[in-house]
Coordinates of N, CA, C and O in Angstrom, one line a residue:
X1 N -27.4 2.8 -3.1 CA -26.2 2.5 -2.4 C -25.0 2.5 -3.3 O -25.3 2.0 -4.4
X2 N -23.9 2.8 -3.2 CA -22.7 2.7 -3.7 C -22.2 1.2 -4.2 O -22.1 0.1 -3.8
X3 N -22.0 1.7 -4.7 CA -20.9 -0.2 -5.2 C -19.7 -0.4 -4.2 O -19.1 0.6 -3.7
X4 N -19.4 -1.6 -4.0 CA -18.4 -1.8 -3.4 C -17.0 -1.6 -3.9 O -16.6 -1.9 -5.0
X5 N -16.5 -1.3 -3.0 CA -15.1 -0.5 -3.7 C -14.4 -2.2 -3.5 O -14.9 -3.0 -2.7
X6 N -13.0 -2.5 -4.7 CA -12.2 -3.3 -5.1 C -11.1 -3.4 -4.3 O -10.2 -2.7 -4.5
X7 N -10.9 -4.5 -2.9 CA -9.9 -4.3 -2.1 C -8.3 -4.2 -2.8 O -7.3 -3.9 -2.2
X8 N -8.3 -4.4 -3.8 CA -6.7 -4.8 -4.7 C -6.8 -3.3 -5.2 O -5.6 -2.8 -5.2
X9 N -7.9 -2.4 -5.5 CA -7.5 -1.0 -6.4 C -6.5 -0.4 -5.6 O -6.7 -0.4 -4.4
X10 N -5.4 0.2 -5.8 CA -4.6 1.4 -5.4 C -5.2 2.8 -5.9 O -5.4 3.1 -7.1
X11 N -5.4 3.5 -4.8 CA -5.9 4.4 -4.6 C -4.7 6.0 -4.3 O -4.0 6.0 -3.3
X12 N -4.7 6.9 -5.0 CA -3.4 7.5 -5.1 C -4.1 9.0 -4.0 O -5.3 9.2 -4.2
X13 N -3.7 9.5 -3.4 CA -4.7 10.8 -2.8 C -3.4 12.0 -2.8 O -2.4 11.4 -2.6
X14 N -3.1 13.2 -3.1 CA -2.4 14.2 -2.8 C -2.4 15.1 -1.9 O -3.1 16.0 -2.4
X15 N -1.8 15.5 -0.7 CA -2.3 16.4 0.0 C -1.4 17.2 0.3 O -0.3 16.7 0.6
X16 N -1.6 18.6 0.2 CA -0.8 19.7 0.7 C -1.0 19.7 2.4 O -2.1 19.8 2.8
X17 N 0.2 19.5 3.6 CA 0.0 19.9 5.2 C 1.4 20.4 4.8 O 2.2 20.3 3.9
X18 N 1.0 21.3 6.7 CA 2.0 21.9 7.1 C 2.8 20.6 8.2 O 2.1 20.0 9.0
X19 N 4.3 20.3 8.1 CA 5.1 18.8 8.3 C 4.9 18.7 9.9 O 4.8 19.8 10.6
X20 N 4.8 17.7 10.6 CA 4.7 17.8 12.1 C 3.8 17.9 12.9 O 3.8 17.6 14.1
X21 N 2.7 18.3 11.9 CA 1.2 18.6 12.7 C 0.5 17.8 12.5 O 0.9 16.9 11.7
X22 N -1.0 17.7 13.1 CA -1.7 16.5 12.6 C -3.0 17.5 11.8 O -3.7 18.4 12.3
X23 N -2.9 16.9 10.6 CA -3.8 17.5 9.6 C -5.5 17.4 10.4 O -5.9 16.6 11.1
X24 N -6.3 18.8 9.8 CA -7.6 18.7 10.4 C -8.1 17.7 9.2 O -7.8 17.5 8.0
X25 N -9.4 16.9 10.6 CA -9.6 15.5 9.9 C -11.1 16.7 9.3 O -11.8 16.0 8.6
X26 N -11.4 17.7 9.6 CA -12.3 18.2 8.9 C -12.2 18.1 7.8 O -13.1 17.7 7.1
X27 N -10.9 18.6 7.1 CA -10.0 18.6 5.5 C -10.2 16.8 5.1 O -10.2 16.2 4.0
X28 N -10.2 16.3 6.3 CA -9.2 15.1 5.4 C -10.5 13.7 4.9 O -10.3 12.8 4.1
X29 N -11.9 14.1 5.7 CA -13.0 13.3 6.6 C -13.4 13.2 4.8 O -13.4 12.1 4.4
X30 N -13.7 14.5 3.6 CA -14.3 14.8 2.7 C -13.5 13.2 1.4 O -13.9 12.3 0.7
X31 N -12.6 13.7 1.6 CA -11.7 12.9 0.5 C -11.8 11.8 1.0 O -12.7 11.2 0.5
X32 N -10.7 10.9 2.5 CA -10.6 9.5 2.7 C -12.2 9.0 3.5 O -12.3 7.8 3.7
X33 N -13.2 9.7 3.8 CA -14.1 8.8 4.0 C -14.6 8.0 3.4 O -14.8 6.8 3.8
X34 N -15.0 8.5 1.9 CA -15.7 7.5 1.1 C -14.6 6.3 1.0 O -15.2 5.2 0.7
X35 N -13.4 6.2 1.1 CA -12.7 5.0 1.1 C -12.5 3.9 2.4 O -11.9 2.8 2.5
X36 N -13.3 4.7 3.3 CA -13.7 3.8 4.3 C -12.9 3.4 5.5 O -12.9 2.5 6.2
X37 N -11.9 4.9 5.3 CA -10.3 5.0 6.6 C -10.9 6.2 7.3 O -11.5 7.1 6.7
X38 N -10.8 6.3 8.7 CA -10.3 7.0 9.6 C -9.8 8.6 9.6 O -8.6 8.5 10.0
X39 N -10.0 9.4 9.4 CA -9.1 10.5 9.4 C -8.7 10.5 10.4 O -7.5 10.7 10.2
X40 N -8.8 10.5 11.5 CA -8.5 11.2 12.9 C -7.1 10.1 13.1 O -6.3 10.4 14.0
X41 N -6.8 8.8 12.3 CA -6.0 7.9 12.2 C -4.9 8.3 11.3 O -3.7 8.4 11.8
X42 N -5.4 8.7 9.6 CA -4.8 9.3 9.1 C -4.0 10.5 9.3 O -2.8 10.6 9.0
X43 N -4.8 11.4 9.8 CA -3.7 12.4 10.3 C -2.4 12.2 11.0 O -1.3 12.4 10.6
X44 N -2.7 11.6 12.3 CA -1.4 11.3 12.5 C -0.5 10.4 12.2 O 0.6 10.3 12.8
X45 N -1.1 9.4 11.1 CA 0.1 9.1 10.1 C 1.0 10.1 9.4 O 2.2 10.0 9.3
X46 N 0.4 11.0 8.9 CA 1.0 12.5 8.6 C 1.3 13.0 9.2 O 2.1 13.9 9.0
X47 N 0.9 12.7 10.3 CA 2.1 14.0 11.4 C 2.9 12.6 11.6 O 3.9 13.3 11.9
X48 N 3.3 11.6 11.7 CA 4.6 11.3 11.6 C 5.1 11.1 10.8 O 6.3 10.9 11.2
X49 N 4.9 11.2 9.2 CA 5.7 10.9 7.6 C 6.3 12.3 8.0 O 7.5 12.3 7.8
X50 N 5.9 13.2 8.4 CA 6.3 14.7 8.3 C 6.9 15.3 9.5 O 6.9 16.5 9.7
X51 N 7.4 14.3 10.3 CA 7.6 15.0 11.4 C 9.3 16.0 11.4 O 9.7 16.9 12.2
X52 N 10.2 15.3 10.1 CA 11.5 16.1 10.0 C 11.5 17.5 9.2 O 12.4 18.4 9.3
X53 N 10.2 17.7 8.4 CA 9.9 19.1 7.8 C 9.2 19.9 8.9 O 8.5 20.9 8.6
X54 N 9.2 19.6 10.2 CA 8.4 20.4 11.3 C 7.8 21.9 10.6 O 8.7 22.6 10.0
X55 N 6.7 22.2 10.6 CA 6.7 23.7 10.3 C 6.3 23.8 9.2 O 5.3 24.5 9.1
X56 N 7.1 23.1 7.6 CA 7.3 23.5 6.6 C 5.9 22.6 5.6 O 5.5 21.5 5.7
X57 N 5.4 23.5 4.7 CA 4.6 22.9 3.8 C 5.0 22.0 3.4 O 6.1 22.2 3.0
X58 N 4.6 20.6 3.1 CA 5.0 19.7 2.4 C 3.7 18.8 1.7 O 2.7 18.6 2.4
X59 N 3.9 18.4 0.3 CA 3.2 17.5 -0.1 C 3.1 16.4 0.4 O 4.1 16.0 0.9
X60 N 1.9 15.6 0.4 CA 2.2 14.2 1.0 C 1.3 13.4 0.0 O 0.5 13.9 -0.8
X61 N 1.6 12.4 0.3 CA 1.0 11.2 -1.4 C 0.6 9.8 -0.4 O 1.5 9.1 0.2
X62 N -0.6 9.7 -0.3 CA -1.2 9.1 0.5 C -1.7 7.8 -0.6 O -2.6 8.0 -1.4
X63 N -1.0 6.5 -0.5 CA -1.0 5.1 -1.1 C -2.3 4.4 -0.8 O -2.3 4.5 0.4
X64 N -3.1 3.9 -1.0 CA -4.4 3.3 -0.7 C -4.6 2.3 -0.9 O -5.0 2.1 -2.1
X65 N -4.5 1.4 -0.1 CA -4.8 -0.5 -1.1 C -5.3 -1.2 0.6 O -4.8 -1.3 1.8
X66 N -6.5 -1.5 0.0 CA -7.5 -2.6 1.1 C -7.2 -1.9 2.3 O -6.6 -2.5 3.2
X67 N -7.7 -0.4 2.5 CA -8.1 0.3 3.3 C -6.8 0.1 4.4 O -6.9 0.0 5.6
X68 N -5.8 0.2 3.7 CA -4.7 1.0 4.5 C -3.8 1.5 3.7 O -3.2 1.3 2.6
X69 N -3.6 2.6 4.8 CA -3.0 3.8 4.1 C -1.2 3.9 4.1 O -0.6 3.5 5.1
X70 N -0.5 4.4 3.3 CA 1.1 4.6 3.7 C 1.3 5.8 3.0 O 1.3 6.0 1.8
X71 N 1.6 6.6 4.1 CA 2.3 7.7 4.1 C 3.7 7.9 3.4 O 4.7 7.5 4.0
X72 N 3.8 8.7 1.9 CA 4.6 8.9 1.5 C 5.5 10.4 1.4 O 4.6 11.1 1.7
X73 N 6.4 11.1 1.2 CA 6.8 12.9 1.2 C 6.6 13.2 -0.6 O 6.8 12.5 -1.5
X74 N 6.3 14.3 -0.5 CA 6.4 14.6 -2.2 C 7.3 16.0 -1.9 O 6.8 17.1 -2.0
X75 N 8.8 15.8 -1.6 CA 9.2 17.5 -1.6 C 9.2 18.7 -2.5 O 9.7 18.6 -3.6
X76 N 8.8 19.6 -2.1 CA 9.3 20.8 -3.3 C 9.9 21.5 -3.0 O 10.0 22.0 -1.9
X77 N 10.7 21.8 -4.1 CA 11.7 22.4 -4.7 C 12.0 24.2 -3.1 O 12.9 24.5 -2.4
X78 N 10.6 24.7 -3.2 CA 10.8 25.5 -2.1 C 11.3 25.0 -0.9 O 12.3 25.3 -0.2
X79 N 10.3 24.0 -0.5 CA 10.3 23.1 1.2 C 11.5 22.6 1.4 O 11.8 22.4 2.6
X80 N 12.4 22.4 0.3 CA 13.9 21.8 0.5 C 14.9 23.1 0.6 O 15.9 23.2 1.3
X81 N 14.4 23.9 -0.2 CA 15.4 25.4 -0.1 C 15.1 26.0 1.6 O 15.8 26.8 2.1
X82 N 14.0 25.6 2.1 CA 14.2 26.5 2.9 C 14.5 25.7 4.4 O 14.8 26.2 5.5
X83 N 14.1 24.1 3.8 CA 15.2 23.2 5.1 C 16.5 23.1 5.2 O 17.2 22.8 6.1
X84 N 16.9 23.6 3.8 CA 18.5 24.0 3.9 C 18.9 25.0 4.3 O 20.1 24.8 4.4
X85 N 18.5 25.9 4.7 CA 18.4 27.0 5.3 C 18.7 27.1 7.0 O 18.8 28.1 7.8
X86 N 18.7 25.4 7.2 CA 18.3 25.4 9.0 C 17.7 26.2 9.8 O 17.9 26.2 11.0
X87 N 16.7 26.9 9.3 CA 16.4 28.2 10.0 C 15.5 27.4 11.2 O 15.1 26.3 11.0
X88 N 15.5 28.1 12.3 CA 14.5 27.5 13.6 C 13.1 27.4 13.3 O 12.6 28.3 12.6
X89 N 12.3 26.3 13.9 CA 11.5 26.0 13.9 C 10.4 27.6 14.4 O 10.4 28.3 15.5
X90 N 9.8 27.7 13.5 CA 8.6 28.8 14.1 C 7.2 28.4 14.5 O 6.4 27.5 14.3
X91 N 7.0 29.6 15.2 CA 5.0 29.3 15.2 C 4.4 29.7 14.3 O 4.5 30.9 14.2
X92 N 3.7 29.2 13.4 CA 3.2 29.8 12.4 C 2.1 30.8 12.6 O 1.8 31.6 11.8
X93 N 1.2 30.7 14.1 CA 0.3 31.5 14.0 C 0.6 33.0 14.7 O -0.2 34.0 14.8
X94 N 1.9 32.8 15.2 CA 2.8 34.0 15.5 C 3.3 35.1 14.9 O 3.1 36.3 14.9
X95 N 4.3 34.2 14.2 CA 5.0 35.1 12.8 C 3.9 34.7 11.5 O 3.2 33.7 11.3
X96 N 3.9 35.6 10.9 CA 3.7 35.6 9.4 C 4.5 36.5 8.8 O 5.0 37.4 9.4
X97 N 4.7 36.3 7.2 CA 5.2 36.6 6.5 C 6.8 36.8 6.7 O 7.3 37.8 6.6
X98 N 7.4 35.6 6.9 CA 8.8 35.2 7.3 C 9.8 35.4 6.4 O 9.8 34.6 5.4
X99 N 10.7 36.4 6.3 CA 11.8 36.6 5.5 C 12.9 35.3 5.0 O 13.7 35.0 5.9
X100 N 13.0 34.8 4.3 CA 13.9 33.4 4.7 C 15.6 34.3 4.0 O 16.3 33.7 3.2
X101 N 15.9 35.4 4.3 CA 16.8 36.2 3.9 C 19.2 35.2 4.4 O 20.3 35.7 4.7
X102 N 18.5 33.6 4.3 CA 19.6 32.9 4.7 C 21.1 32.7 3.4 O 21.1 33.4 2.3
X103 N 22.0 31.9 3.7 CA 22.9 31.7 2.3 C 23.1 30.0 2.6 O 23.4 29.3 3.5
X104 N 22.6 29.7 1.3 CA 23.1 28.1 1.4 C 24.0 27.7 0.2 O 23.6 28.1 -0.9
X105 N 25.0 26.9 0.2 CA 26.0 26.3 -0.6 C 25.4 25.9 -1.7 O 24.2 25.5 -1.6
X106 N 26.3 25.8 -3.0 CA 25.8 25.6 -4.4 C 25.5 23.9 -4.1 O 24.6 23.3 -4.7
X107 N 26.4 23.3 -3.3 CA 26.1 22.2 -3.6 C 25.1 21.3 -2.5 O 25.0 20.0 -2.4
X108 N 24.7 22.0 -1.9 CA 23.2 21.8 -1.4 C 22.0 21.9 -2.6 O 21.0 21.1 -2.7
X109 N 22.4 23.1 -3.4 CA 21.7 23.3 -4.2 C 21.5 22.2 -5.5 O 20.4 21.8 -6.1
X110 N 22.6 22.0 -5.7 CA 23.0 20.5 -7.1 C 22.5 19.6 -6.3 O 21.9 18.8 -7.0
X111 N 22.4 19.3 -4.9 CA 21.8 18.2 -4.2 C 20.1 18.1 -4.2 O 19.5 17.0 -4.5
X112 N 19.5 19.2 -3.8 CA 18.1 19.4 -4.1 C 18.1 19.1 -5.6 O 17.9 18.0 -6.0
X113 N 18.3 20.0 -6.3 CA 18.1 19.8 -8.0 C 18.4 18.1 -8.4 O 17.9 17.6 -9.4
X114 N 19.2 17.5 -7.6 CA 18.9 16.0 -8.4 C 17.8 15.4 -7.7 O 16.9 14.9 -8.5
X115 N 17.7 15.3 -6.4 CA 16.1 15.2 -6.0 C 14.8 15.5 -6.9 O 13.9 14.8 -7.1
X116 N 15.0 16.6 -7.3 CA 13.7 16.9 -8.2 C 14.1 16.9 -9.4 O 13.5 17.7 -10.1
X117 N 15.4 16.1 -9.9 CA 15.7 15.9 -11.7 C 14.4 14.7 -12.2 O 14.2 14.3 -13.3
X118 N 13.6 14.4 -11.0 CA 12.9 13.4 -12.1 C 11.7 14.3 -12.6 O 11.3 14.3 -13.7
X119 N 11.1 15.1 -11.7 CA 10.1 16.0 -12.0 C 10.3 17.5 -12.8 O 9.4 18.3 -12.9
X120 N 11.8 17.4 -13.3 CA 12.1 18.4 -14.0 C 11.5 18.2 -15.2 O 11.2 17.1 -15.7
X121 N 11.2 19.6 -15.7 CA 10.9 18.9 -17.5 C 11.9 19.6 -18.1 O 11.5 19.9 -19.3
X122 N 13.3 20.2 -17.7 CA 14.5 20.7 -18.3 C 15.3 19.5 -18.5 O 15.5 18.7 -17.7
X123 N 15.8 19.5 -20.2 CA 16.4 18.8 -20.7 C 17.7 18.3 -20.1 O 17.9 17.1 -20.2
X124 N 18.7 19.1 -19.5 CA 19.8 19.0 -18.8 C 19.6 18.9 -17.1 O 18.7 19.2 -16.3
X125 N 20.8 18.6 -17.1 CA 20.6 19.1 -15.2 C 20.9 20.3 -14.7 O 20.8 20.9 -13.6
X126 N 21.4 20.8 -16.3 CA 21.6 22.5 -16.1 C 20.6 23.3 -15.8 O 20.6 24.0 -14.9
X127 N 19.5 23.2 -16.6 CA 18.3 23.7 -17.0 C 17.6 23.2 -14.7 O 17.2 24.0 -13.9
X128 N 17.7 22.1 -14.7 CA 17.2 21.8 -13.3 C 17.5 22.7 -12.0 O 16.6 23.3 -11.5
X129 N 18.9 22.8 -11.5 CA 19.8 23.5 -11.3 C 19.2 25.0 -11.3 O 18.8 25.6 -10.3
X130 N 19.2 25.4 -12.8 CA 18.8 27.0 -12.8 C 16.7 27.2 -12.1 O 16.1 28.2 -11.7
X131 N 16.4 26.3 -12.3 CA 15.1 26.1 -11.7 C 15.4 26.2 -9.9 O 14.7 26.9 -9.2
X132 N 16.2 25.5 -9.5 CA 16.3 25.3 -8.0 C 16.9 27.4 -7.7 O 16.6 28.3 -6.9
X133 N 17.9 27.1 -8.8 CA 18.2 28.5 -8.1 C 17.0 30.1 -8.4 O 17.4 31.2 -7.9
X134 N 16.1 30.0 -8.9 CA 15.1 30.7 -9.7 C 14.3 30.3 -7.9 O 13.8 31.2 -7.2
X135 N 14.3 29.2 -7.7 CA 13.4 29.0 -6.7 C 14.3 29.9 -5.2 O 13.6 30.6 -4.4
X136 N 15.1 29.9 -5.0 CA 15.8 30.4 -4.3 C 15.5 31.9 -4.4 O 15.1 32.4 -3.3
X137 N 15.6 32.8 -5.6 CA 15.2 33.7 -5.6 C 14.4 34.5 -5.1 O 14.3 35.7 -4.6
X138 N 13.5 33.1 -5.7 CA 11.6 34.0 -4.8 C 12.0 33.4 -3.4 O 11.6 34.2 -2.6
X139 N 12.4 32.4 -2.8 CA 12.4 32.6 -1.3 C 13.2 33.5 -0.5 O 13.2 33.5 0.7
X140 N 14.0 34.4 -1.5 CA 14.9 35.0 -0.8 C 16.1 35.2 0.0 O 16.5 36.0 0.9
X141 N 16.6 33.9 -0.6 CA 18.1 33.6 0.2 C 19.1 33.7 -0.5 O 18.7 33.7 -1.7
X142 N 20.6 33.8 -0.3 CA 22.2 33.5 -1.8 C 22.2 32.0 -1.5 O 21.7 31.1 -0.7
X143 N 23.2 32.2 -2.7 CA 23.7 30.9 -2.6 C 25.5 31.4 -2.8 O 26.0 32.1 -3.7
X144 N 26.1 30.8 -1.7 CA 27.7 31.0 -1.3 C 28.2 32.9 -1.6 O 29.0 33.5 -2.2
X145 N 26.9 33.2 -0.6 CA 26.8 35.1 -0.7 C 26.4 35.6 -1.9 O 26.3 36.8 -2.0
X146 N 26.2 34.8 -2.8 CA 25.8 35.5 -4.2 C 24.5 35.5 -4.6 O 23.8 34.6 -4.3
X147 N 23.9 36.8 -5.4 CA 22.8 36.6 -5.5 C 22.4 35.5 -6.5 O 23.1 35.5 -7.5
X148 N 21.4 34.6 -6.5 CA 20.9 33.2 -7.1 C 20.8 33.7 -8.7 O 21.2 32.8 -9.4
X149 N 20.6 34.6 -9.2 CA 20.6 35.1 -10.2 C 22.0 35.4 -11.2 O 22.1 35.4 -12.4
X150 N 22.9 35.6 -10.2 CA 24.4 35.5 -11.2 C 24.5 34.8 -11.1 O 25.7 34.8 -11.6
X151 N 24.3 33.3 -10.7 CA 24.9 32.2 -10.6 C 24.0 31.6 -11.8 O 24.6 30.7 -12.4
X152 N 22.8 32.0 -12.3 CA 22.0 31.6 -13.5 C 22.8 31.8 -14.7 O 23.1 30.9 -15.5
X153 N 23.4 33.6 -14.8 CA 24.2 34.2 -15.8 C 25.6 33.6 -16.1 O 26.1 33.5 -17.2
X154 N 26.1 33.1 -14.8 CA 27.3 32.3 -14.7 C 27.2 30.9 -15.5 O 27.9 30.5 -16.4
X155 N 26.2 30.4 -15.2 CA 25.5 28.9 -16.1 C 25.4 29.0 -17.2 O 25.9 28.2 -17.9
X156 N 24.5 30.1 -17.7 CA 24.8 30.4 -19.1 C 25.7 30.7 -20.2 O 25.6 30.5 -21.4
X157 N 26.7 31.4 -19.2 CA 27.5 32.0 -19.8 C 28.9 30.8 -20.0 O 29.8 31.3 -20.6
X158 N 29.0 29.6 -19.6 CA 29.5 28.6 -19.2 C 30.7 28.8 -18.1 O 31.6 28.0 -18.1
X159 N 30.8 29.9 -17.2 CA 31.9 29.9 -16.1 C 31.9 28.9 -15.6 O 32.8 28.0 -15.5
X160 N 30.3 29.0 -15.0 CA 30.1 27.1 -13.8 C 29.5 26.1 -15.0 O 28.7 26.2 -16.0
X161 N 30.3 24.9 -14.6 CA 30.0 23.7 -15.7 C 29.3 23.0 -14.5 O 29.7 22.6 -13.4
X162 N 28.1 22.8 -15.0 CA 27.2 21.9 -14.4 C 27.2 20.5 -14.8 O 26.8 20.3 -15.9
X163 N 27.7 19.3 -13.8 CA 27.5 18.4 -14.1 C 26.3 17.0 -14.6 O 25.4 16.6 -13.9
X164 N 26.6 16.7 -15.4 CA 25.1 16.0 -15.7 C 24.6 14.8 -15.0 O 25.3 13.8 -14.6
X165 N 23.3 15.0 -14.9 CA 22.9 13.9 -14.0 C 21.7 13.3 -14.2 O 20.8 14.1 -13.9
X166 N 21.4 12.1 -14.7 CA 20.1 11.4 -15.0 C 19.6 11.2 -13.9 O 20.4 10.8 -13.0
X167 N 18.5 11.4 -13.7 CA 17.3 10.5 -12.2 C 16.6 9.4 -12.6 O 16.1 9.3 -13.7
X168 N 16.6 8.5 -11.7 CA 16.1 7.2 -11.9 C 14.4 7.4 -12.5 O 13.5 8.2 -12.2
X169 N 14.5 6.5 -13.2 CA 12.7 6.7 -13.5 C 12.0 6.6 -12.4 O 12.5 6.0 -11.5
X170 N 10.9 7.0 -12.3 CA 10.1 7.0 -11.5 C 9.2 6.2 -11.1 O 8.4 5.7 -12.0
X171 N 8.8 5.5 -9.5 CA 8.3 4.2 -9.6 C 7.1 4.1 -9.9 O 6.7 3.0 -10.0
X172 N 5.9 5.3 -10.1 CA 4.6 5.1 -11.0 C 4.7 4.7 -12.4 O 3.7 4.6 -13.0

């Protein structure tokens, strides 16, 4: 038989869903059973932490202590470029392979990039910044009609002065 698990342990879990939905507890039964929760409960804890990314992939960071769970968001860098985007909610098993061919403002962009300045491993908030816009790229959208790429050359080249910005440490 198993040992008994420690009700004080925090237990950290990661999971990639799509936001809005309620995760298959077939996925979820493998990981949170042995800790002695519910999937079919869990899930739609997740479909409510996620219910404003409707649609969109999102990380989620599932907290574990004496067998209850709290639902946390882990965004990325893409999932926020392409909620900036406002684009309409889709069916995913309708459309595939979705063009996100949108334009969103630089300072949407400085606004995501400080969101993820704590998970940056670029020295500056410049370096962060040219990551968000890099990410932009591969999703396929401008930023203020311009391609995300001159706006990299523009950074380098010092035209756009990027403001610096520390992120708070991190609460792990």
């Amino acid at each position: 038989m198993a040992p008994k698990m420690d009700p004080n342990a925090i237990t950290y879990l990661y999971m990639r869903t799509v936001g809005g939905e309620v995760a298959a507890t077939s996925a979820l039964a493998p990981k949170i059973g042995p800790l002695g929760l519910s999937p079919k409960k869990i899930g739609d804890d997740i479909c409510k932490g996620t219910k404003d990314w409707k649609g969109l992939k999102v990380t989620v960071k599932l907290t574990i202590q004496n067998r209850k769970a709290t639902v946390a968001l882990v965004p990325s860098a893409s999932s926020m470029v392409i909620k900036a985007l406002k684009e309409p909610v889709r069916d995913r098993k309708k459309e595939k392979n979705v063009i996100h061919d949108g334009n969103i403002a630089y300072s949407d962009v400085y606004e995501i990039a400080k969101v993820m300045r704590g998970r940056s491993m670029a020295r500056k908030m410049a370096g962060t910044v040219k990551e968000i816009l890099g990410t932009c790229q591969s999703v396929g959208c401008t930023v203020d009609g311009k391609h995300p790429h001159d706006w990299i050359e523009e950074i380098d080249a010092g035209e756009v002065v990027v403001e610096d910005f520390e992120a708070p440490p991190s609460a792990e």
